[in-house]
């Protein structure tokens, strides 16, 4: 027998993209995720952190997450969710009373030495032991490690050292006759960022080697990096990736979930299942005429690089042509060309009107309407 697992992470409910709320997309995406769970009938659903986009989610975002977790539990699966770096761990812990009553294991912080260890038995009689490790900041890593009696020298070790000590202690509960699992919200050395993660928590100081995970683990379900991928290690280590592209830097990712079969005697098998309910993110480049000729469906958000000199009303014109354009910028290559050819002249003795005109020329914004507006304002305050 095996334990069947649905591994997901990095929902980021409450995300706003360039001022545009995405709550409707999240509802569609999580509804699709629940449909996958209904079709696959996993024994266990693991949500590896970043349920929310912000540590202070709106009531609407909270309602969406709670309903999604409840719906996943109603499929018959056992559900375990941990906090990510975007989540408020203490606030998630405050929901533990509801979660426990609903049959959901929610771990926002590490309360005690055995708190992250979740055990269970599938309907088929297979036991599993899951170390459910919420995101641990550098500061909290020392405090968490102190539960296991540090020496003075150990207290001054690196983040990776503290995480290694935590995992060594927590995986001591693994059994030879149980499916042994780990979930966490971590950056593992050698993994590839998805393009939309919070940089402060993916830098080298937070990166840990895959060798932290013991060979006795049958599967490690990670969150934090938004690209779905496997990471070489002593056991199967996988990021599920986000179920939707969080920002334009992730437009080429393949959102989805992972379906895992793990048993004590054989290596885990991992199968990706795509999620397609979110709007597509796409970057396009061109002149106004080229942009007008593009074929873009209504369910796509766009980042537009315009190959035109900056001028008043250009953004509005692009958005008339492409209603899905959330971000409109002058093509960086065009700006570099304009900047490289602009001739700087001596400033001494130049009138404000001439100085402003020179500035517009240098930045490629040679717009008569803007110059006239500057002249009128300058006269009014002069």
XYZ file of N, CA, C and O in Angstrom, residues 26-121:
384
model
N -8.248 33.591 -8.031
C -7.919 32.651 -6.960
C -9.098 31.717 -6.673
O -8.903 30.528 -6.407
N -10.309 32.250 -6.714
C -11.481 31.397 -6.485
C -11.553 30.324 -7.561
O -11.791 29.136 -7.268
N -11.316 30.696 -8.818
C -11.351 29.715 -9.903
C -10.225 28.694 -9.764
O -10.435 27.489 -9.951
N -9.025 29.173 -9.428
C -7.867 28.283 -9.315
C -8.064 27.283 -8.183
O -7.813 26.080 -8.341
N -8.505 27.756 -7.029
C -8.679 26.846 -5.895
C -9.861 25.907 -6.112
O -9.839 24.760 -5.641
N -10.871 26.358 -6.826
C -11.969 25.449 -7.181
C -11.458 24.334 -8.095
O -11.847 23.166 -7.952
N -10.558 24.675 -9.023
C -9.969 23.646 -9.881
C -9.108 22.692 -9.066
O -9.119 21.470 -9.303
N -8.380 23.229 -8.097
C -7.557 22.381 -7.238
C -8.434 21.379 -6.477
O -8.093 20.192 -6.354
N -9.570 21.847 -5.980
C -10.487 20.950 -5.266
C -11.024 19.883 -6.224
O -11.143 18.705 -5.849
N -11.320 20.270 -7.461
C -11.794 19.275 -8.434
C -10.728 18.218 -8.712
O -11.039 17.029 -8.883
N -9.469 18.635 -8.752
C -8.378 17.668 -8.926
C -8.348 16.699 -7.746
O -8.195 15.484 -7.920
N -8.509 17.248 -6.529
C -8.525 16.382 -5.342
C -9.704 15.418 -5.390
O -9.581 14.244 -5.006
N -10.848 15.879 -5.858
C -12.018 14.992 -5.964
C -11.771 13.875 -6.970
O -12.206 12.734 -6.768
N -11.056 14.195 -8.055
C -10.789 13.184 -9.081
C -9.679 12.226 -8.666
O -9.750 11.018 -8.940
N -8.643 12.738 -7.995
C -7.476 11.930 -7.647
C -7.657 11.156 -6.350
O -6.977 10.145 -6.119
N -8.534 11.644 -5.479
C -8.795 11.014 -4.177
C -7.519 10.771 -3.385
O -7.214 9.637 -2.980
N -6.710 11.816 -3.101
C -5.505 11.614 -2.294
C -5.861 11.300 -0.843
O -6.931 11.678 -0.353
N -4.957 10.613 -0.184
C -5.113 10.375 1.255
C -4.745 11.614 2.057
O -5.268 11.829 3.156
N -3.829 12.413 1.496
C -3.262 13.537 2.230
C -3.057 14.708 1.280
O -2.527 14.532 0.180
N -3.486 15.902 1.696
C -3.199 17.135 0.972
C -2.224 17.954 1.808
O -2.470 18.200 2.997
N -1.116 18.357 1.192
C -0.113 19.187 1.868
C -0.091 20.549 1.197
O 0.098 20.654 -0.024
N -0.276 21.606 1.995
C -0.169 22.988 1.519
C 1.081 23.575 2.171
O 1.095 23.866 3.367
N 2.142 23.743 1.357
C 3.464 24.063 1.908
C 3.734 25.560 1.995
O 4.776 26.054 1.561
N 2.784 26.305 2.561
C 3.046 27.689 2.916
C 2.614 28.729 1.902
O 2.330 28.448 0.754
N 2.579 29.992 2.394
C 2.117 31.156 1.639
C 0.695 30.956 1.133
O 0.399 31.069 -0.060
N -0.191 30.674 2.072
C -1.612 30.635 1.740
C -2.076 32.027 1.328
O -2.916 32.171 0.433
N -1.522 33.056 1.980
C -1.915 34.437 1.732
C -0.776 35.218 1.095
O 0.403 34.862 1.213
N -1.118 36.331 0.472
C -0.131 37.252 -0.079
C 0.465 38.143 1.001
O 1.604 38.570 0.919
N -0.308 38.435 2.043
C 0.116 39.378 3.061
C -0.171 38.833 4.454
O -1.074 37.998 4.639
N 0.596 39.318 5.426
C 0.406 38.885 6.813
C -0.874 39.446 7.421
O -1.275 39.019 8.505
N -1.506 40.411 6.755
C -2.778 40.965 7.230
C -3.822 40.798 6.128
O -4.233 41.761 5.480
N -4.263 39.570 5.865
C -5.200 39.325 4.756
C -6.561 39.958 5.012
O -6.988 40.119 6.160
N -7.234 40.308 3.932
C -8.584 40.860 4.035
C -9.559 39.768 4.461
O -9.277 38.568 4.319
N -10.735 40.153 4.984
C -11.745 39.134 5.307
C -12.103 38.277 4.096
O -12.352 37.076 4.235
N -12.124 38.883 2.898
C -12.451 38.114 1.693
C -11.387 37.066 1.412
O -11.703 35.913 1.095
N -10.092 37.448 1.533
C -9.014 36.481 1.303
C -9.071 35.361 2.338
O -8.885 34.177 2.002
N -9.352 35.709 3.585
C -9.462 34.691 4.633
C -10.594 33.727 4.333
O -10.460 32.509 4.494
N -11.723 34.258 3.875
C -12.866 33.408 3.546
C -12.519 32.437 2.420
O -12.884 31.247 2.480
N -11.791 32.909 1.409
C -11.425 32.049 0.281
C -10.520 30.912 0.750
O -10.717 29.749 0.376
N -9.530 31.226 1.582
C -8.605 30.195 2.061
C -9.321 29.186 2.954
O -9.144 27.963 2.801
N -10.122 29.671 3.870
C -10.833 28.760 4.784
C -11.766 27.838 3.999
O -11.841 26.628 4.259
N -12.460 28.390 3.020
C -13.363 27.554 2.219
C -12.594 26.521 1.400
O -13.042 25.377 1.245
N -11.435 26.929 0.875
C -10.636 25.981 0.083
C -10.129 24.837 0.952
O -10.201 23.662 0.560
N -9.602 25.150 2.133
C -9.117 24.104 3.030
C -10.261 23.175 3.445
O -10.097 21.943 3.497
N -11.419 23.768 3.732
C -12.582 22.962 4.132
C -13.027 22.045 2.993
O -13.338 20.859 3.208
N -13.054 22.584 1.774
C -13.467 21.777 0.615
C -12.480 20.644 0.355
O -12.882 19.539 -0.004
N -11.193 20.898 0.545
C -10.203 19.836 0.383
C -10.414 18.742 1.427
O -10.308 17.548 1.125
N -10.726 19.141 2.639
C -10.981 18.144 3.688
C -12.228 17.321 3.378
O -12.267 16.112 3.649
N -13.212 17.940 2.755
C -14.454 17.227 2.442
C -14.276 16.180 1.357
O -15.152 15.327 1.168
N -13.157 16.232 0.633
C -12.897 15.179 -0.354
C -12.537 13.860 0.325
O -12.423 12.834 -0.351
N -12.319 13.894 1.623
C -11.921 12.704 2.370
C -10.453 12.666 2.689
O -9.994 11.799 3.442
N -9.677 13.628 2.140
C -8.242 13.671 2.409
C -7.965 14.288 3.771
O -8.708 15.161 4.240
N -6.889 13.846 4.397
C -6.368 14.565 5.540
C -5.588 15.771 5.003
O -4.892 15.666 3.996
N -5.723 16.914 5.657
C -5.149 18.166 5.146
C -4.178 18.727 6.176
O -4.500 18.842 7.367
N -2.974 19.061 5.696
C -1.960 19.690 6.541
C -1.475 20.946 5.819
O -1.089 20.890 4.644
N -1.496 22.094 6.504
C -1.038 23.351 5.917
C -0.090 24.045 6.892
O -0.344 24.066 8.103
N 1.011 24.588 6.359
C 1.978 25.310 7.182
C 2.063 26.752 6.710
O 1.748 27.078 5.565
N 2.526 27.621 7.596
C 2.688 29.037 7.263
C 3.925 29.237 6.400
O 4.940 28.557 6.566
N 3.836 30.192 5.490
C 4.988 30.624 4.716
C 5.466 31.978 5.191
O 4.933 32.545 6.155
N 6.460 32.539 4.504
C 7.002 33.830 4.929
C 6.016 34.974 4.705
O 6.103 36.013 5.362
N 5.051 34.825 3.797
C 4.039 35.861 3.600
C 2.930 35.777 4.636
O 2.186 36.748 4.821
N 2.787 34.634 5.289
C 1.697 34.433 6.235
C 2.046 34.962 7.615
O 3.216 35.108 7.974
N 1.015 35.215 8.401
C 1.171 35.550 9.810
C 0.998 34.254 10.597
O -0.121 33.778 10.794
N 2.123 33.678 11.019
C 2.077 32.381 11.677
C 1.212 32.370 12.921
O 0.443 31.434 13.151
N 1.311 33.429 13.735
C 0.519 33.494 14.965
C -0.972 33.571 14.645
O -1.803 32.979 15.339
N -1.320 34.304 13.569
C -2.728 34.404 13.176
C -3.252 33.052 12.691
O -4.396 32.680 12.969
N -2.417 32.292 11.969
C -2.840 30.950 11.564
C -3.019 30.048 12.780
O -3.960 29.249 12.833
N -2.122 30.175 13.747
C -2.264 29.375 14.959
C -3.574 29.688 15.692
O -4.154 28.817 16.351
N -4.029 30.943 15.582
C -5.282 31.324 16.235
C -6.476 30.587 15.637
O -7.533 30.493 16.270
N -6.310 30.054 14.416
C -7.381 29.289 13.765
C -7.310 27.797 14.063
O -8.109 27.017 13.529
N -6.371 27.404 14.916
C -6.188 25.967 15.139
C -7.413 25.301 15.743
O -7.697 24.135 15.464
N -8.153 26.021 16.580
C -9.359 25.432 17.166
C -10.338 25.028 16.086
O -10.864 23.903 16.083
N -10.598 25.956 15.144
C -11.472 25.619 14.012
C -10.866 24.495 13.177
O -11.560 23.547 12.806
N -9.554 24.610 12.886
C -8.900 23.633 12.022
C -8.945 22.232 12.631
O -9.242 21.249 11.936
N -8.650 22.135 13.913
C -8.680 20.823 14.569
C -10.076 20.215 14.496
O -10.241 19.012 14.237
N -11.101 21.053 14.716
C -12.479 20.549 14.673
C -12.851 20.090 13.262
O -13.635 19.155 13.090
N -12.246 20.748 12.259
C -12.531 20.395 10.866
C -11.665 19.246 10.377
O -11.831 18.785 9.245
N -10.727 18.793 11.201
C -9.832 17.721 10.784
C -8.673 18.195 9.936
O -8.116 17.434 9.140
N -8.288 19.459 10.111
C -7.191 20.061 9.351
C -6.053 20.381 10.317
O -6.271 21.011 11.361
N -4.847 19.939 9.980
C -3.671 20.237 10.810
C -3.046 21.522 10.287
O -2.517 21.568 9.180
N -3.126 22.590 11.085
C -2.620 23.906 10.701
C -1.443 24.237 11.599
O -1.555 24.182 12.824
N -0.294 24.569 10.997
C 0.903 24.876 11.769
C 1.451 26.242 11.343
O 2.004 26.387 10.270
N 1.244 27.244 12.210
C 1.726 28.592 11.923
C 3.088 28.863 12.506
O 3.915 29.552 11.906
N 3.326 28.327 13.712
C 4.613 28.462 14.391
C 4.939 27.127 15.055
O 4.108 26.214 15.100
N 6.153 27.047 15.583
C 6.574 25.846 16.313
C 6.330 26.098 17.796
O 7.036 26.896 18.427
N 5.337 25.462 18.357
C 4.963 25.719 19.743
C 5.766 24.898 20.745
O 5.993 25.321 21.873
N 6.153 23.697 20.336
C 6.881 22.815 21.238
C 7.736 21.880 20.399
O 7.658 21.882 19.171
N 8.549 21.073 21.062
C 9.494 20.217 20.348
C 8.804 19.190 19.458
O 9.351 18.778 18.442
N 7.591 18.765 19.825
C 6.903 17.756 19.016
C 5.730 18.334 18.226
O 5.037 17.611 17.510
N 5.513 19.637 18.317
C 4.364 20.266 17.669
C 4.333 20.065 16.153
O 3.261 19.845 15.584
N 5.467 20.144 15.443
C 5.398 20.000 13.987
C 5.147 18.579 13.494
O 4.945 18.394 12.289
N 5.193 17.596 14.349
C 5.050 16.207 13.906
C 3.567 15.837 13.849
O 2.861 15.865 14.858
N 3.100 15.513 12.634
C 1.705 15.124 12.408
C 1.696 13.671 11.965
O 2.417 13.293 11.030
N 0.907 12.868 12.635
C 0.808 11.448 12.269
C -0.616 11.125 11.838
O -1.572 11.824 12.205
N -0.756 10.079 11.047
C -2.081 9.681 10.606
C -2.056 8.313 9.959
O -0.990 7.723 9.735
N -3.223 7.817 9.652
C -3.386 6.530 8.974
C -4.382 6.697 7.845
O -5.439 7.312 8.028
